[in-house]
Short mmCIF file of C-alpha atoms and ligand atoms in Angstrom, two decimals:
data_model
loop_
_atom_site.label_atom_id
_atom_site.label_comp_id
_atom_site.label_asym_id
_atom_site.label_seq_id
_atom_site.Cartn_x
_atom_site.Cartn_y
_atom_site.Cartn_z
CA MET A 1 0.01 -0.06 -0.02
CA PRO A 2 1.67 3.34 -1.02
CA SER A 3 1.94 5.92 1.68
CA LEU A 4 -0.08 9.16 1.53
CA TYR A 5 3.03 11.04 0.44
CA GLU A 6 3.65 8.57 -2.43
CA ARG A 7 0.03 8.95 -3.53
CA ASP A 8 0.51 12.72 -3.49
CA LEU A 9 3.49 12.38 -5.80
CA LYS A 10 1.60 10.18 -8.17
CA SER A 11 -1.54 12.33 -8.41
CA LEU A 12 -0.76 15.97 -7.63
CA SER A 13 1.23 18.28 -9.86
CA ARG A 14 4.71 19.29 -8.64
CA LEU A 15 4.07 22.79 -10.03
CA SER A 16 2.71 23.71 -6.61
CA HIS A 17 5.15 21.76 -4.56
CA LEU A 18 7.68 23.48 -2.31
CA ARG A 19 8.79 20.47 -0.28
CA PHE A 20 11.49 20.18 2.34
CA PHE A 21 10.80 16.70 3.72
CA PRO A 22 8.12 13.96 3.21
CA GLN A 23 5.34 15.54 5.31
CA ALA A 24 1.93 14.00 4.96
CA VAL A 25 -0.73 15.04 7.53
CA ILE A 26 -4.15 13.72 8.31
CA GLY A 27 -5.30 16.27 10.91
CA GLY A 28 -4.28 18.98 13.30
CA LYS A 29 -5.27 20.91 16.46
CA GLY A 30 -3.77 24.06 17.65
CA ALA A 31 0.04 24.11 17.13
CA TYR A 32 0.16 20.40 16.37
CA LEU A 33 -0.40 18.43 13.12
CA THR A 34 -1.09 14.67 12.98
CA SER A 35 1.22 12.84 10.64
CA ASP A 36 -0.10 9.93 8.69
CA ASP A 37 2.17 7.67 10.58
CA GLY A 38 0.57 8.78 13.81
CA ARG A 39 3.29 11.19 14.90
CA ARG A 40 2.43 14.56 16.50
CA LEU A 41 4.32 17.32 14.66
CA LEU A 42 4.84 20.69 16.35
CA ASP A 43 4.08 23.24 13.62
CA PHE A 44 6.37 26.23 13.70
CA SER A 45 5.32 27.23 10.16
CA ALA A 46 1.51 27.22 10.49
CA SER A 47 1.41 26.43 6.72
CA TRP A 48 3.55 29.49 5.96
CA GLY A 49 1.53 31.64 8.43
CA ALA A 50 -1.86 30.82 6.91
CA ALA A 51 -3.05 28.87 9.97
CA SER A 52 -2.80 32.08 12.09
CA LEU A 53 -4.93 30.81 14.94
CA GLY A 54 -3.53 27.26 14.72
CA HIS A 55 -5.35 24.23 13.24
CA SER A 56 -9.06 23.65 13.81
CA HIS A 57 -9.65 26.79 15.71
CA PRO A 58 -13.24 26.77 17.01
CA ALA A 59 -13.87 30.39 16.02
CA VAL A 60 -13.01 29.63 12.32
CA ARG A 61 -14.87 26.33 12.31
CA ASP A 62 -17.99 27.85 13.77
CA ALA A 63 -18.01 30.80 11.39
CA VAL A 64 -17.53 28.43 8.44
CA LEU A 65 -20.21 26.08 9.54
CA ARG A 66 -22.71 28.97 10.09
CA ALA A 67 -21.93 30.48 6.70
CA LEU A 68 -22.35 27.18 5.01
CA SER A 69 -25.53 26.07 6.69
CA ASP A 70 -27.54 28.90 5.13
CA GLN A 71 -25.30 29.97 2.29
CA ALA A 72 -25.69 33.52 0.98
CA GLY A 73 -24.47 32.58 -2.55
CA ALA A 74 -20.95 31.80 -3.45
CA SER A 75 -19.67 35.11 -4.76
CA HIS A 76 -19.96 38.88 -4.27
CA LEU A 77 -19.49 39.69 -7.90
CA SER A 78 -23.18 40.24 -8.73
CA SER A 79 -24.62 40.28 -5.25
CA ALA A 80 -23.93 41.74 -1.81
CA ASN A 81 -23.60 39.31 1.09
CA LEU A 82 -23.29 40.13 4.82
CA PRO A 83 -20.00 38.40 5.74
CA ALA A 84 -18.24 40.10 2.83
CA VAL A 85 -19.69 43.51 3.81
CA GLU A 86 -18.93 42.98 7.54
CA LEU A 87 -15.33 41.87 6.67
CA ALA A 88 -14.86 44.92 4.51
CA GLU A 89 -16.25 47.24 7.28
CA LYS A 90 -13.94 45.65 9.82
CA LEU A 91 -10.87 45.97 7.65
CA LEU A 92 -11.67 49.64 7.06
CA SER A 93 -11.91 50.15 10.69
CA ILE A 94 -8.37 48.83 11.37
CA VAL A 95 -6.25 50.47 8.72
CA PRO A 96 -4.82 54.03 8.81
CA ARG A 97 -7.24 56.76 7.80
CA ARG A 98 -5.44 57.39 4.45
CA ALA A 99 -6.05 53.76 3.41
CA ALA A 100 -9.61 53.46 4.68
CA GLY A 101 -11.48 53.94 1.39
CA ARG A 102 -12.59 50.71 -0.19
CA VAL A 103 -11.77 46.99 0.28
CA TRP A 104 -11.04 44.55 -2.56
CA LEU A 105 -11.39 40.94 -1.60
CA GLY A 106 -9.47 38.10 -3.22
CA HIS A 107 -8.18 34.57 -2.64
CA SER A 108 -4.42 34.97 -2.00
CA GLY A 109 -1.62 37.37 -1.43
CA SER A 110 -0.78 36.88 -5.02
CA ASP A 111 -4.06 37.93 -6.54
CA ALA A 112 -4.22 40.90 -4.12
CA ASN A 113 -0.74 42.18 -4.95
CA GLU A 114 -1.32 41.59 -8.69
CA THR A 115 -4.54 43.63 -8.55
CA VAL A 116 -2.79 46.40 -6.58
CA ALA A 117 0.08 46.58 -9.02
CA ARG A 118 -2.40 46.86 -11.92
CA VAL A 119 -4.78 49.41 -10.30
CA VAL A 120 -2.09 51.81 -9.03
CA VAL A 121 -0.71 52.21 -12.53
CA ALA A 122 -4.14 52.44 -14.13
CA ALA A 123 -5.56 54.92 -11.56
CA THR A 124 -2.55 57.23 -11.32
CA GLY A 125 -1.58 57.14 -14.99
CA ARG A 126 2.01 56.67 -13.79
CA PRO A 127 3.60 53.65 -15.51
CA ARG A 128 6.31 52.72 -13.03
CA ILE A 129 6.47 50.67 -9.80
CA LEU A 130 9.26 50.40 -7.27
CA ALA A 131 9.85 47.13 -5.35
CA PHE A 132 12.70 45.51 -3.48
CA LYS A 133 15.31 43.03 -4.52
CA GLY A 134 14.50 39.86 -2.67
CA ALA A 135 10.77 40.68 -2.34
CA TYR A 136 8.21 38.00 -2.79
CA HIS A 137 4.78 39.37 -3.62
CA GLY A 138 3.18 36.24 -5.18
CA GLY A 139 3.18 33.38 -7.59
CA THR A 140 0.85 34.54 -10.31
CA THR A 141 2.20 36.19 -13.45
CA GLY A 142 1.25 39.66 -12.35
CA SER A 143 2.53 39.39 -8.81
CA MET A 144 5.79 37.78 -9.94
CA ALA A 145 6.23 40.62 -12.37
CA VAL A 146 6.58 42.96 -9.40
CA SER A 147 8.69 40.68 -7.17
CA GLY A 148 12.46 40.53 -6.80
CA HIS A 149 12.93 37.13 -5.25
CA PRO A 150 15.80 35.08 -6.90
CA VAL A 151 13.57 32.04 -7.15
CA GLN A 152 11.52 33.96 -9.77
CA GLN A 153 14.54 35.24 -11.73
CA GLY A 154 13.41 33.55 -14.99
CA VAL A 155 10.02 35.21 -14.88
CA PRO A 156 9.30 38.31 -17.03
CA LYS A 157 9.11 41.50 -14.99
CA ALA A 158 6.71 44.35 -15.43
CA GLN A 159 7.90 46.92 -17.96
CA GLY A 160 7.80 49.70 -15.45
CA LEU A 161 9.41 47.83 -12.56
CA THR A 162 12.57 49.01 -10.79
CA LEU A 163 14.02 46.86 -8.05
CA ILE A 164 15.86 48.63 -5.28
CA PRO A 165 17.98 47.22 -2.48
CA TYR A 166 16.41 46.15 0.87
CA PRO A 167 18.91 47.12 3.61
CA ASN A 168 19.97 44.19 5.83
CA PRO A 169 21.61 45.08 9.15
CA TYR A 170 23.31 41.61 9.30
CA ARG A 171 24.68 41.66 5.74
CA ASP A 172 26.22 44.50 3.91
CA GLY A 173 27.17 44.12 0.27
CA GLY A 174 26.03 42.09 -2.66
CA ASP A 175 22.30 42.48 -3.08
CA TYR A 176 22.12 43.82 0.52
CA THR A 177 23.29 47.27 1.61
CA SER A 178 23.08 49.67 4.49
CA ALA A 179 20.19 52.03 4.91
CA ASP A 180 22.33 54.99 3.76
CA THR A 181 23.45 53.27 0.57
CA ALA A 182 19.96 52.02 -0.15
CA LEU A 183 18.55 55.53 0.22
CA ALA A 184 21.36 57.04 -1.89
CA GLU A 185 20.60 54.57 -4.56
CA LEU A 186 16.87 55.32 -4.47
CA GLU A 187 17.55 59.09 -4.64
CA SER A 188 19.93 58.73 -7.56
CA LEU A 189 17.43 56.54 -9.42
CA LEU A 190 14.72 59.19 -8.91
CA ALA A 191 17.13 62.00 -9.98
CA GLY A 192 17.94 60.07 -13.21
CA PRO A 193 16.53 57.01 -14.97
CA VAL A 194 13.33 56.65 -12.88
CA PRO A 195 11.46 60.07 -12.96
CA PRO A 196 9.44 60.22 -9.83
CA ASN A 197 6.41 61.67 -11.51
CA GLU A 198 6.28 58.41 -13.46
CA VAL A 199 6.23 56.21 -10.35
CA ALA A 200 2.77 55.09 -9.20
CA ALA A 201 3.73 53.13 -6.08
CA LEU A 202 6.40 51.61 -3.98
CA LEU A 203 5.66 48.06 -2.78
CA LEU A 204 7.27 47.12 0.54
CA GLU A 205 7.38 44.19 2.92
CA PRO A 206 7.70 45.50 6.49
CA ILE A 207 9.88 42.48 7.20
CA GLN A 208 11.31 41.00 4.02
CA SER A 209 10.10 37.45 4.67
CA ASP A 210 10.83 35.05 1.82
CA GLY A 211 13.91 37.12 1.14
CA GLY A 212 15.22 35.95 4.59
CA MET A 213 13.15 37.40 7.40
CA VAL A 214 15.07 40.62 7.19
CA VAL A 215 14.12 43.26 9.70
CA PRO A 216 14.84 46.66 8.13
CA PRO A 217 17.05 49.12 10.00
CA GLU A 218 15.41 51.63 12.34
CA ASN A 219 14.12 54.72 10.58
CA TYR A 220 14.91 53.44 7.05
CA PHE A 221 11.24 53.29 5.99
CA ARG A 222 10.49 56.67 7.58
CA ARG A 223 13.00 58.19 5.21
CA VAL A 224 11.60 56.18 2.29
CA GLU A 225 8.16 57.51 3.23
CA ALA A 226 9.39 61.05 3.16
CA ILE A 227 10.76 60.63 -0.35
CA CYS A 228 7.47 59.05 -1.54
CA ARG A 229 5.35 61.82 0.01
CA GLN A 230 7.50 64.42 -1.70
CA HIS A 231 6.79 62.88 -5.13
CA GLY A 232 3.30 61.68 -4.62
CA ILE A 233 4.32 57.99 -4.79
CA LEU A 234 1.85 55.64 -3.17
CA ILE A 235 3.13 53.36 -0.45
CA VAL A 236 1.80 49.80 -0.45
CA SER A 237 2.49 47.65 2.64
CA ASP A 238 2.38 43.92 1.83
CA GLU A 239 1.28 42.55 5.20
CA VAL A 240 0.50 39.17 3.74
CA LYS A 241 2.97 37.13 5.79
CA VAL A 242 3.75 39.24 8.86
CA GLY A 243 0.64 41.33 9.33
CA LEU A 244 -2.46 40.94 11.53
CA GLY A 245 -0.75 40.44 14.91
CA ARG A 246 2.11 38.28 13.84
CA SER A 247 4.72 41.04 14.40
CA GLY A 248 3.55 41.81 17.90
CA ARG A 249 1.52 44.74 16.63
CA LEU A 250 -1.74 44.53 14.66
CA HIS A 251 0.16 45.78 11.55
CA ALA A 252 3.78 45.09 10.78
CA PHE A 253 4.10 48.64 9.26
CA ASP A 254 3.29 49.99 12.85
CA HIS A 255 6.90 49.14 13.75
CA LEU A 256 8.23 51.24 10.86
CA GLY A 257 6.52 54.48 11.92
CA ILE A 258 4.91 54.92 8.50
CA GLU A 259 1.35 55.09 7.21
CA PRO A 260 0.89 53.17 4.00
CA ASP A 261 -1.77 54.29 1.39
CA ILE A 262 -2.66 50.68 0.52
CA VAL A 263 -2.48 47.68 2.85
CA VAL A 264 -2.54 44.10 1.54
CA PHE A 265 -3.58 41.16 3.62
CA GLY A 266 -3.58 37.41 2.92
CA LYS A 267 -2.40 34.16 4.37
CA GLY A 268 -3.37 34.40 8.13
CA LEU A 269 -6.43 36.61 7.29
CA GLY A 270 -8.30 33.43 6.50
CA GLY A 271 -6.99 31.34 9.33
CA GLY A 272 -6.52 28.51 6.73
CA LEU A 273 -9.18 29.48 4.25
CA PRO A 274 -8.28 31.22 0.98
CA VAL A 275 -9.00 34.93 1.36
CA SER A 276 -7.09 38.13 0.84
CA ALA A 277 -7.75 41.86 0.88
CA ALA A 278 -6.38 45.04 -0.52
CA VAL A 279 -7.48 48.19 1.31
CA GLY A 280 -6.86 51.60 -0.10
CA PRO A 281 -8.23 55.06 -1.10
CA GLU A 282 -11.50 55.08 -2.89
CA ALA A 283 -10.07 56.86 -5.93
CA ILE A 284 -7.64 53.95 -6.49
CA MET A 285 -9.79 51.01 -5.38
CA ASN A 286 -12.80 52.12 -7.36
CA HIS A 287 -10.89 52.69 -10.53
CA SER A 288 -13.06 50.31 -12.54
CA PRO A 289 -11.07 50.26 -15.84
CA ALA A 290 -8.55 48.19 -13.95
CA PHE A 291 -11.19 45.67 -13.01
CA SER A 292 -10.07 42.51 -11.33
CA PHE A 293 -12.50 39.72 -10.29
CA GLN A 294 -12.75 35.98 -10.09
CA THR A 295 -16.00 34.15 -9.57
CA VAL A 296 -15.83 33.18 -5.90
CA HIS A 297 -14.04 36.34 -4.70
CA GLY A 298 -15.86 37.67 -1.65
CA ASN A 299 -17.66 34.39 -1.10
CA PRO A 300 -19.44 34.37 2.32
CA VAL A 301 -17.72 31.31 3.64
CA CYS A 302 -14.18 32.63 3.35
CA ALA A 303 -15.27 36.12 4.37
CA ALA A 304 -17.00 34.67 7.55
CA ALA A 305 -13.70 32.87 8.35
CA ALA A 306 -11.66 35.99 8.04
CA LEU A 307 -14.02 38.02 10.11
CA ALA A 308 -13.78 35.39 12.82
CA VAL A 309 -10.01 35.58 12.62
CA LEU A 310 -9.97 39.38 12.97
CA GLU A 311 -12.41 39.21 15.89
CA THR A 312 -10.33 36.49 17.66
CA ILE A 313 -7.09 38.36 17.28
CA GLU A 314 -8.76 41.38 18.85
CA ARG A 315 -10.71 39.56 21.58
CA GLU A 316 -7.81 37.33 22.69
CA GLY A 317 -5.20 40.07 22.38
CA LEU A 318 -3.15 37.94 20.02
CA ALA A 319 -0.83 40.69 18.88
CA ASP A 320 0.34 41.26 22.47
CA ARG A 321 0.59 37.59 22.93
CA ALA A 322 2.75 37.26 19.77
CA SER A 323 4.98 39.97 21.14
CA GLU A 324 5.36 38.12 24.57
CA ILE A 325 5.76 34.57 23.21
CA GLY A 326 8.01 35.91 20.42
CA ARG A 327 10.29 37.52 23.01
CA HIS A 328 10.53 34.18 24.86
CA LEU A 329 11.23 32.30 21.62
CA MET A 330 13.90 34.83 20.48
CA GLN A 331 15.61 34.51 23.93
CA GLU A 332 15.67 30.76 23.65
CA LEU A 333 16.98 31.01 20.12
CA GLU A 334 19.71 33.40 21.23
CA ARG A 335 20.65 30.74 23.80
CA LEU A 336 20.97 28.25 21.00
CA LYS A 337 23.25 30.68 19.11
CA GLN A 338 25.72 30.56 22.05
CA LYS A 339 25.89 26.81 21.62
CA HIS A 340 25.78 26.35 17.82
CA ALA A 341 28.43 27.96 15.60
CA LEU A 342 26.08 27.39 12.58
CA ILE A 343 23.72 30.15 13.86
CA GLY A 344 24.96 33.50 12.48
CA ASP A 345 21.97 35.64 13.28
CA VAL A 346 18.59 35.49 15.12
CA ARG A 347 16.12 38.28 14.17
CA GLY A 348 12.47 39.03 13.95
CA ARG A 349 9.54 40.68 15.46
CA GLY A 350 6.95 38.93 17.53
CA LEU A 351 6.23 35.52 15.98
CA ALA A 352 7.97 36.30 12.73
CA ILE A 353 11.48 35.13 13.29
CA GLY A 354 14.44 34.10 11.11
CA VAL A 355 17.54 32.17 12.11
CA GLU A 356 20.29 32.52 9.56
CA LEU A 357 22.76 29.73 9.25
CA VAL A 358 26.29 30.34 8.15
CA THR A 359 29.30 28.07 7.62
CA ASP A 360 31.44 30.53 9.59
CA ARG A 361 30.51 33.58 11.50
CA ALA A 362 33.40 35.74 10.21
CA SER A 363 32.71 35.31 6.54
CA LYS A 364 28.95 34.88 7.02
CA SER A 365 29.00 32.38 4.20
CA PRO A 366 25.52 30.99 3.81
CA ALA A 367 25.13 27.41 5.08
CA ARG A 368 22.64 26.39 2.43
CA GLN A 369 22.95 22.61 2.69
CA GLU A 370 23.03 22.61 6.53
CA THR A 371 19.90 24.66 6.59
CA ALA A 372 18.10 22.06 4.38
CA LEU A 373 19.51 19.33 6.61
CA ALA A 374 18.47 21.07 9.81
CA ALA A 375 14.84 21.44 8.61
CA TYR A 376 14.86 17.82 7.43
CA ARG A 377 16.23 16.56 10.72
CA ALA A 378 13.86 18.75 12.77
CA PHE A 379 10.99 17.13 10.88
CA GLU A 380 12.28 13.64 11.72
CA LEU A 381 12.34 14.74 15.40
CA GLY A 382 8.83 16.16 15.23
CA LEU A 383 9.18 19.86 14.40
CA VAL A 384 7.82 21.46 11.27
CA LEU A 385 9.74 24.54 9.98
CA TYR A 386 10.81 25.60 6.55
CA TYR A 387 13.57 27.93 5.31
CA VAL A 388 13.68 31.06 3.22
CA GLY A 389 16.23 33.63 2.08
CA MET A 390 18.07 34.80 -1.01
CA SER A 391 20.59 32.02 -0.33
CA SER A 392 18.03 29.54 1.20
CA ASN A 393 19.84 29.65 4.52
CA VAL A 394 17.34 31.15 6.90
CA LEU A 395 15.11 28.93 9.06
CA GLU A 396 11.69 30.59 9.27
CA PHE A 397 9.47 30.73 12.41
CA THR A 398 5.84 31.71 11.75
CA PRO A 399 3.92 29.54 14.32
CA PRO A 400 0.35 29.99 15.19
CA LEU A 401 -0.35 33.23 17.13
CA THR A 402 -1.82 30.99 19.82
CA LEU A 403 1.51 29.14 20.52
CA THR A 404 2.11 28.65 24.23
CA LYS A 405 5.43 29.36 26.05
CA GLU A 406 5.79 25.58 26.67
CA GLU A 407 5.32 24.83 22.94
CA ALA A 408 7.87 27.44 22.04
CA SER A 409 10.42 25.92 24.37
CA ALA A 410 9.58 22.37 23.19
CA GLY A 411 10.20 23.33 19.60
CA VAL A 412 13.52 25.06 20.42
CA ALA A 413 14.62 21.87 22.20
CA LEU A 414 13.88 19.92 18.98
CA LEU A 415 15.78 22.37 16.87
CA ASP A 416 18.71 22.19 19.36
CA GLN A 417 18.89 18.47 18.74
CA ALA A 418 18.61 18.85 15.05
CA LEU A 419 21.47 21.37 14.89
CA THR A 420 23.55 19.06 17.07
CA ASP A 421 22.91 16.20 14.72
CA VAL A 422 23.66 18.23 11.61
CA ALA A 423 26.95 19.57 13.08
CA SER A 424 28.03 16.06 14.01
CA GLY A 425 27.68 14.94 10.38
CA LYS A 426 25.27 12.27 11.48
CA ILE A 427 22.53 13.07 8.94
CA ASP A 428 22.49 11.35 5.59
CA ARG A 429 22.69 14.02 2.96
CA THR A 430 21.33 11.88 0.26
CA ALA A 431 17.94 12.15 2.03
CA LEU A 432 17.75 15.70 0.53
CA ALA A 433 17.91 14.47 -3.05
CA ASP A 434 14.12 14.52 -3.42
CA PHE A 435 13.61 17.80 -1.61
CA ALA A 436 14.90 20.73 -3.57
CA GLY A 437 13.30 23.32 -1.29
CA TRP A 438 14.04 26.71 -2.94
N1 PMP B 1 3.31 38.54 -0.11
C1 PMP B 1 4.17 38.10 0.83
C2 PMP B 1 4.95 39.01 1.72
C3 PMP B 1 4.34 36.65 0.89
O1 PMP B 1 5.21 36.18 1.84
C4 PMP B 1 3.64 35.84 0.09
C5 PMP B 1 3.78 34.29 0.13
N2 PMP B 1 4.96 33.85 0.70
C6 PMP B 1 2.69 36.39 -0.82
C7 PMP B 1 2.54 37.75 -0.90
C8 PMP B 1 1.89 35.44 -1.74
O2 PMP B 1 0.90 34.88 -0.94
P1 PMP B 1 0.14 33.55 -1.57
O3 PMP B 1 1.24 32.56 -1.84
O4 PMP B 1 -0.76 33.20 -0.46
O5 PMP B 1 -0.52 34.00 -2.74
#
């Protein structure tokens, strides 16, 4: 009898695979998944942050059941429905005033960013967009066209796209620079080849997540905001991975001291269901010549789930909790750094944390293979976490916002063991052959 994982390989397309180890799950509750071989896996990824409240959260389940038991249609394209309207009203109440115009609802961070990239150009009549090297804004043609992640290098970019460096306090040089150098580059671009009155918007990640969980230097984005305001360039904050409480504040841009014009939500918004949102000024979001709809956008089931997620985050104070548990997790990881030479840097905000592995701390040379091995070994030991980064050497922590202190410590103990096993050369490297990661 083939295993669930083998059946997956024989039936599902690899186009949507991003696999690090042979994970096959049959259920889950809270921060734990149940593997098909009966193991309990502690989930430090929460399905890349999508399971923001953990698995099988009663608030999401109840909201979905209610919406499905007397279903107000399956779409808001040609009909209003209460969950979609309530979700939109709620989102308008939590974004900065300059963004509180209209809400566009979609299925994913990808379709939301694609829509925003299209509408800002159409509505302003300015053909150019600024985004960051290393940025991941999605996996559809239009969202990839405004992304700068190396994994998408072969994909055609938007004609008006200019990629600028994202400053990285840990690394200086190569694709990463200091805040001063990054700002100087931006200013020289705007003084020369990229006329600012042709730039519709700047797309930013408040923590560059798939690029390596890079926390930007203090004040950098304040200075970027000043430049954008001077030239009437819209600021778009992509909160898809680190927004809605994960950073320890409701919005990750709150840490940057800026107020974006457009805010994009996805992943954790649906608590496991597919729903995204772009929230921005009415003049932009109602610019109908840039229309963007898919049949089940704004369907009441996903909208009800998202509303339940937002209410739960608020009611249970999950942003504050992410801050508190995140602090504990970071302390424990800093302790591991004292012990494991492989760990070059521990960084993050709240429950959005990256641990960068290097072959040696002086050269900071990326420990790409050791990172893949550490994730693989952690899975064998019962901990699920994936890796990100321009050099695929940053372990990513985006656990459920409901993670307990004890679960945080238990996960770190498993990672400790995994890193010990990797350093001792005990792990069979051939196991990675079928798991390219990214
Ligand atoms: N924006 C950011 C910041 C992301 O991290 C991602 C996914 N990693 C996306 C957008 C795309 O989201 P999705 O894959 O759900 O479409």
